mmCIF file of C-alpha atoms in Angstrom:
data_model
loop_
_atom_site.group_PDB
_atom_site.id
_atom_site.type_symbol
_atom_site.label_atom_id
_atom_site.label_comp_id
_atom_site.label_asym_id
_atom_site.label_seq_id
_atom_site.Cartn_x
_atom_site.Cartn_y
_atom_site.Cartn_z
ATOM 1 C CA MET A 1 0.000 0.000 0.000
ATOM 2 C CA ALA A 2 1.387 3.407 -0.990
ATOM 3 C CA PHE A 3 1.741 6.130 1.620
ATOM 4 C CA SER A 4 -0.576 9.133 1.381
ATOM 5 C CA ILE A 5 -1.052 12.087 3.678
ATOM 6 C CA GLU A 6 -4.788 11.298 3.787
ATOM 7 C CA PHE A 7 -4.016 7.779 5.043
ATOM 8 C CA PHE A 8 -1.596 9.235 7.580
ATOM 9 C CA PHE A 9 -4.182 11.643 8.993
ATOM 10 C CA GLN A 10 -6.769 8.856 9.137
ATOM 11 C CA SER A 11 -4.335 6.760 11.190
ATOM 12 C CA GLY A 12 -3.991 9.529 13.807
ATOM 13 C CA CYS A 13 -5.886 9.439 17.089
ATOM 14 C CA PRO A 14 -7.923 12.558 17.875
ATOM 15 C CA ILE A 15 -7.513 14.120 21.299
ATOM 16 C CA GLU A 16 -8.723 17.377 22.827
ATOM 17 C CA TYR A 17 -7.057 19.465 25.504
ATOM 18 C CA SER A 18 -8.423 22.308 27.602
ATOM 19 C CA LYS A 19 -6.735 25.677 27.958
ATOM 20 C CA ASN A 20 -3.504 25.463 30.030
ATOM 21 C CA GLU A 21 -3.558 21.647 30.134
ATOM 22 C CA TYR A 22 -0.184 19.932 29.836
ATOM 23 C CA ILE A 23 0.588 17.421 27.101
ATOM 24 C CA LEU A 24 3.971 16.664 28.664
ATOM 25 C CA ARG A 25 5.704 17.828 31.825
ATOM 26 C CA GLN A 26 9.399 17.992 32.510
ATOM 27 C CA GLY A 27 10.550 14.597 33.800
ATOM 28 C CA GLU A 28 8.029 12.572 31.808
ATOM 29 C CA ILE A 29 8.948 10.497 28.752
ATOM 30 C CA SER A 30 7.649 11.518 25.334
ATOM 31 C CA ASP A 31 6.280 8.784 23.093
ATOM 32 C CA LYS A 32 3.964 10.694 20.753
ATOM 33 C CA VAL A 33 3.974 12.973 17.737
ATOM 34 C CA PHE A 34 1.164 15.512 17.331
ATOM 35 C CA PHE A 35 -0.570 17.540 14.635
ATOM 36 C CA VAL A 36 -2.486 20.696 15.569
ATOM 37 C CA GLN A 37 -5.925 20.795 13.985
ATOM 38 C CA GLU A 38 -7.135 23.689 16.147
ATOM 39 C CA GLY A 39 -5.413 25.628 18.902
ATOM 40 C CA VAL A 40 -1.966 26.673 20.061
ATOM 41 C CA VAL A 41 0.654 24.737 22.030
ATOM 42 C CA ARG A 42 3.805 26.094 23.614
ATOM 43 C CA HIS A 43 6.998 24.228 24.364
ATOM 44 C CA PHE A 44 9.031 25.668 27.220
ATOM 45 C CA VAL A 45 11.826 24.990 29.671
ATOM 46 C CA ILE A 46 12.540 26.334 33.140
ATOM 47 C CA ASP A 47 15.857 28.206 33.309
ATOM 48 C CA LEU A 48 18.290 28.197 36.249
ATOM 49 C CA ASP A 49 16.469 31.155 37.823
ATOM 50 C CA GLY A 50 13.108 29.382 37.670
ATOM 51 C CA ASN A 51 11.796 31.412 34.714
ATOM 52 C CA GLU A 52 9.776 29.853 31.905
ATOM 53 C CA LYS A 53 11.485 30.183 28.509
ATOM 54 C CA THR A 54 9.270 29.444 25.522
ATOM 55 C CA ILE A 55 11.308 27.670 22.859
ATOM 56 C CA ARG A 56 8.598 26.880 20.323
ATOM 57 C CA ILE A 57 4.983 27.709 19.575
ATOM 58 C CA SER A 58 2.921 25.257 17.526
ATOM 59 C CA LYS A 59 -0.329 26.338 15.915
ATOM 60 C CA GLU A 60 -2.787 25.003 13.360
ATOM 61 C CA ASN A 61 -1.236 22.699 10.736
ATOM 62 C CA ASP A 62 1.995 22.193 12.695
ATOM 63 C CA PHE A 63 3.456 18.803 13.545
ATOM 64 C CA PHE A 64 5.463 18.470 16.741
ATOM 65 C CA TYR A 65 7.116 15.969 19.048
ATOM 66 C CA SER A 66 6.122 16.689 22.629
ATOM 67 C CA SER A 67 9.886 16.449 23.288
ATOM 68 C CA ASN A 68 12.267 15.479 20.484
ATOM 69 C CA ILE A 69 15.139 14.280 22.646
ATOM 70 C CA SER A 70 12.933 12.319 25.017
ATOM 71 C CA TYR A 71 11.070 10.741 22.093
ATOM 72 C CA TRP A 72 14.259 9.536 20.407
ATOM 73 C CA THR A 73 16.273 8.553 23.487
ATOM 74 C CA GLY A 74 13.575 7.371 25.896
ATOM 75 C CA GLU A 75 15.049 9.687 28.543
ATOM 76 C CA SER A 76 13.039 12.036 30.727
ATOM 77 C CA SER A 77 12.042 15.273 29.031
ATOM 78 C CA TYR A 78 13.429 18.626 30.073
ATOM 79 C CA ILE A 79 10.646 20.245 28.015
ATOM 80 C CA ASN A 80 7.139 21.146 29.131
ATOM 81 C CA CYS A 81 4.444 21.092 26.457
ATOM 82 C CA GLN A 82 1.327 23.087 27.344
ATOM 83 C CA VAL A 83 -1.873 23.913 25.478
ATOM 84 C CA LEU A 84 -2.568 27.657 25.449
ATOM 85 C CA LEU A 85 -6.077 27.506 23.982
ATOM 86 C CA PRO A 86 -8.671 24.758 23.843
ATOM 87 C CA SER A 87 -7.107 22.498 21.212
ATOM 88 C CA LYS A 88 -7.932 19.616 18.918
ATOM 89 C CA LEU A 89 -4.936 17.490 18.006
ATOM 90 C CA LEU A 90 -4.152 14.248 16.273
ATOM 91 C CA PHE A 91 -1.457 12.040 17.755
ATOM 92 C CA TRP A 92 0.552 9.010 16.760
ATOM 93 C CA THR A 93 2.482 6.816 19.173
ATOM 94 C CA LYS A 94 6.088 5.915 18.587
ATOM 95 C CA GLU A 95 4.991 2.317 17.938
ATOM 96 C CA THR A 96 2.465 3.443 15.296
ATOM 97 C CA LEU A 97 5.094 5.498 13.483
ATOM 98 C CA GLU A 98 7.622 2.657 13.599
ATOM 99 C CA ASN A 99 5.004 0.362 12.042
ATOM 100 C CA LEU A 100 4.206 2.954 9.371
ATOM 101 C CA SER A 101 7.918 3.150 8.529
ATOM 102 C CA LYS A 102 8.004 -0.625 8.009
ATOM 103 C CA THR A 103 4.774 -0.957 6.037
ATOM 104 C CA HIS A 104 4.775 2.333 4.078
ATOM 105 C CA PRO A 105 8.294 3.252 2.907
ATOM 106 C CA GLY A 106 6.946 6.569 1.591
ATOM 107 C CA PHE A 107 6.276 7.564 5.195
ATOM 108 C CA ILE A 108 10.034 7.737 5.838
ATOM 109 C CA ALA A 109 10.440 10.469 3.194
ATOM 110 C CA PHE A 110 7.472 12.369 4.667
ATOM 111 C CA GLU A 111 8.888 12.151 8.201
ATOM 112 C CA CYS A 112 12.337 13.140 6.985
ATOM 113 C CA GLY A 113 10.860 16.227 5.294
ATOM 114 C CA LYS A 114 9.088 17.228 8.509
ATOM 115 C CA LEU A 115 12.279 16.731 10.536
ATOM 116 C CA LYS A 116 14.260 18.859 8.058
ATOM 117 C CA SER A 117 11.662 21.622 8.301
ATOM 118 C CA PHE A 118 11.847 21.500 12.095
ATOM 119 C CA ALA A 119 15.679 21.627 12.066
ATOM 120 C CA ILE A 120 15.651 24.623 9.705
ATOM 121 C CA GLU A 121 13.033 26.446 11.829
ATOM 122 C CA LYS A 122 15.029 25.794 15.006
ATOM 123 C CA HIS A 123 18.311 26.897 13.435
ATOM 124 C CA LYS A 124 16.795 30.123 12.049
ATOM 125 C CA LYS A 125 15.350 30.955 15.482
ATOM 126 C CA GLU A 126 18.711 30.342 17.193
ATOM 127 C CA ILE A 127 20.587 32.476 14.652
ATOM 128 C CA SER A 128 17.962 35.217 14.893
ATOM 129 C CA ARG A 129 18.295 35.321 18.687
ATOM 130 C CA LEU A 130 22.060 35.688 18.388
ATOM 131 C CA THR A 131 22.300 38.107 15.469
ATOM 132 C CA LYS A 132 19.183 40.310 15.523
ATOM 133 C CA ASN A 133 17.996 42.998 17.873
ATOM 134 C CA ALA A 134 14.584 42.980 19.550
ATOM 135 C CA THR A 135 12.954 45.077 16.802
ATOM 136 C CA ASP A 136 14.121 42.761 14.034
ATOM 137 C CA ARG A 137 13.099 39.634 15.974
ATOM 138 C CA LEU A 138 9.627 41.132 16.458
ATOM 139 C CA LYS A 139 9.350 42.016 12.749
ATOM 140 C CA GLU A 140 10.354 38.473 11.863
ATOM 141 C CA PHE A 141 7.763 37.052 14.278
ATOM 142 C CA ASN A 142 5.094 39.355 12.855
ATOM 143 C CA SER A 143 5.776 38.087 9.342
ATOM 144 C CA THR A 144 4.798 34.532 10.262
ATOM 145 C CA HIS A 145 2.841 34.638 13.543
ATOM 146 C CA ILE A 146 1.078 38.023 13.725
ATOM 147 C CA SER A 147 -2.294 36.391 14.475
ATOM 148 C CA LEU A 148 -0.923 34.977 17.734
ATOM 149 C CA PHE A 149 -0.953 38.461 19.324
ATOM 150 C CA ASN A 150 -4.734 38.269 19.484
ATOM 151 C CA ARG A 151 -4.792 34.679 20.707
ATOM 152 C CA ILE A 152 -2.165 34.046 23.382
ATOM 153 C CA PRO A 153 -0.694 35.974 26.330
ATOM 154 C CA HIS A 154 1.933 38.516 25.330
ATOM 155 C CA HIS A 155 4.360 37.417 28.055
ATOM 156 C CA ILE A 156 4.624 34.055 26.247
ATOM 157 C CA ILE A 157 5.384 35.801 22.959
ATOM 158 C CA ALA A 158 7.999 37.918 24.775
ATOM 159 C CA SER A 159 9.568 34.782 26.222
ATOM 160 C CA TYR A 160 9.635 33.167 22.765
ATOM 161 C CA LEU A 161 11.364 36.275 21.368
ATOM 162 C CA ASP A 162 13.858 36.287 24.264
ATOM 163 C CA MET A 163 12.779 39.643 25.666
ATOM 164 C CA THR A 164 10.856 40.944 28.634
ATOM 165 C CA PRO A 165 7.142 41.749 28.299
ATOM 166 C CA GLU A 166 8.037 45.427 28.784
ATOM 167 C CA THR A 167 10.513 45.321 25.900
ATOM 168 C CA LEU A 168 7.913 43.619 23.707
ATOM 169 C CA SER A 169 5.415 46.365 24.528
ATOM 170 C CA ARG A 170 7.955 49.101 23.695
ATOM 171 C CA GLU A 171 8.992 47.408 20.448
ATOM 172 C CA ARG A 172 5.374 46.977 19.347
ATOM 173 C CA ALA A 173 4.722 50.674 20.052
ATOM 174 C CA LYS A 174 7.811 51.631 18.002
ATOM 175 C CA LEU A 175 6.633 49.513 15.078
ATOM 176 C CA ARG A 176 3.144 51.024 15.235
ATOM 177 C CA GLN A 177 4.681 54.524 15.079
ATOM 178 C CA LEU A 178 6.754 53.554 12.038
ATOM 179 C CA ILE A 179 3.653 52.288 10.249
ATOM 180 C CA SER A 180 1.538 55.377 11.117
#
């Protein structure tokens, strides 16, 4: 049987989460991959000072591992994965995906493409954090995620952009003045 994205989605298990519910907490082991049908999910860590640092935001049509390293190694996760809005997701267990790889060789190319996209996204975010100022990081965020400002708390967006909520507020005001 040939692999198709329709078949893949049909093989997923639907699950719903309430606002602020956790998909995965630090210390647990990840064994699932998710697809966001509706809603927003954040992936965050706790830094040495006890502050939450958002490292990724997944929204509609995004695939994500609840914790990549935990999923692949079987070790406890250092990532927390929390739903920010009531969300409808599809999920696949590690066992299901391993079986798909064996029975549908085309799935391997699909998964590889998704992993490449994730690696590129992660690398661009890391480089942006190191080489761009707050204004440029906000402009970059606005180009792909502007709708999130009306959907999720701004302190989470600030954390994702590696700035304080106050800096985010100032930078947004500056950008509004430039547009006016």
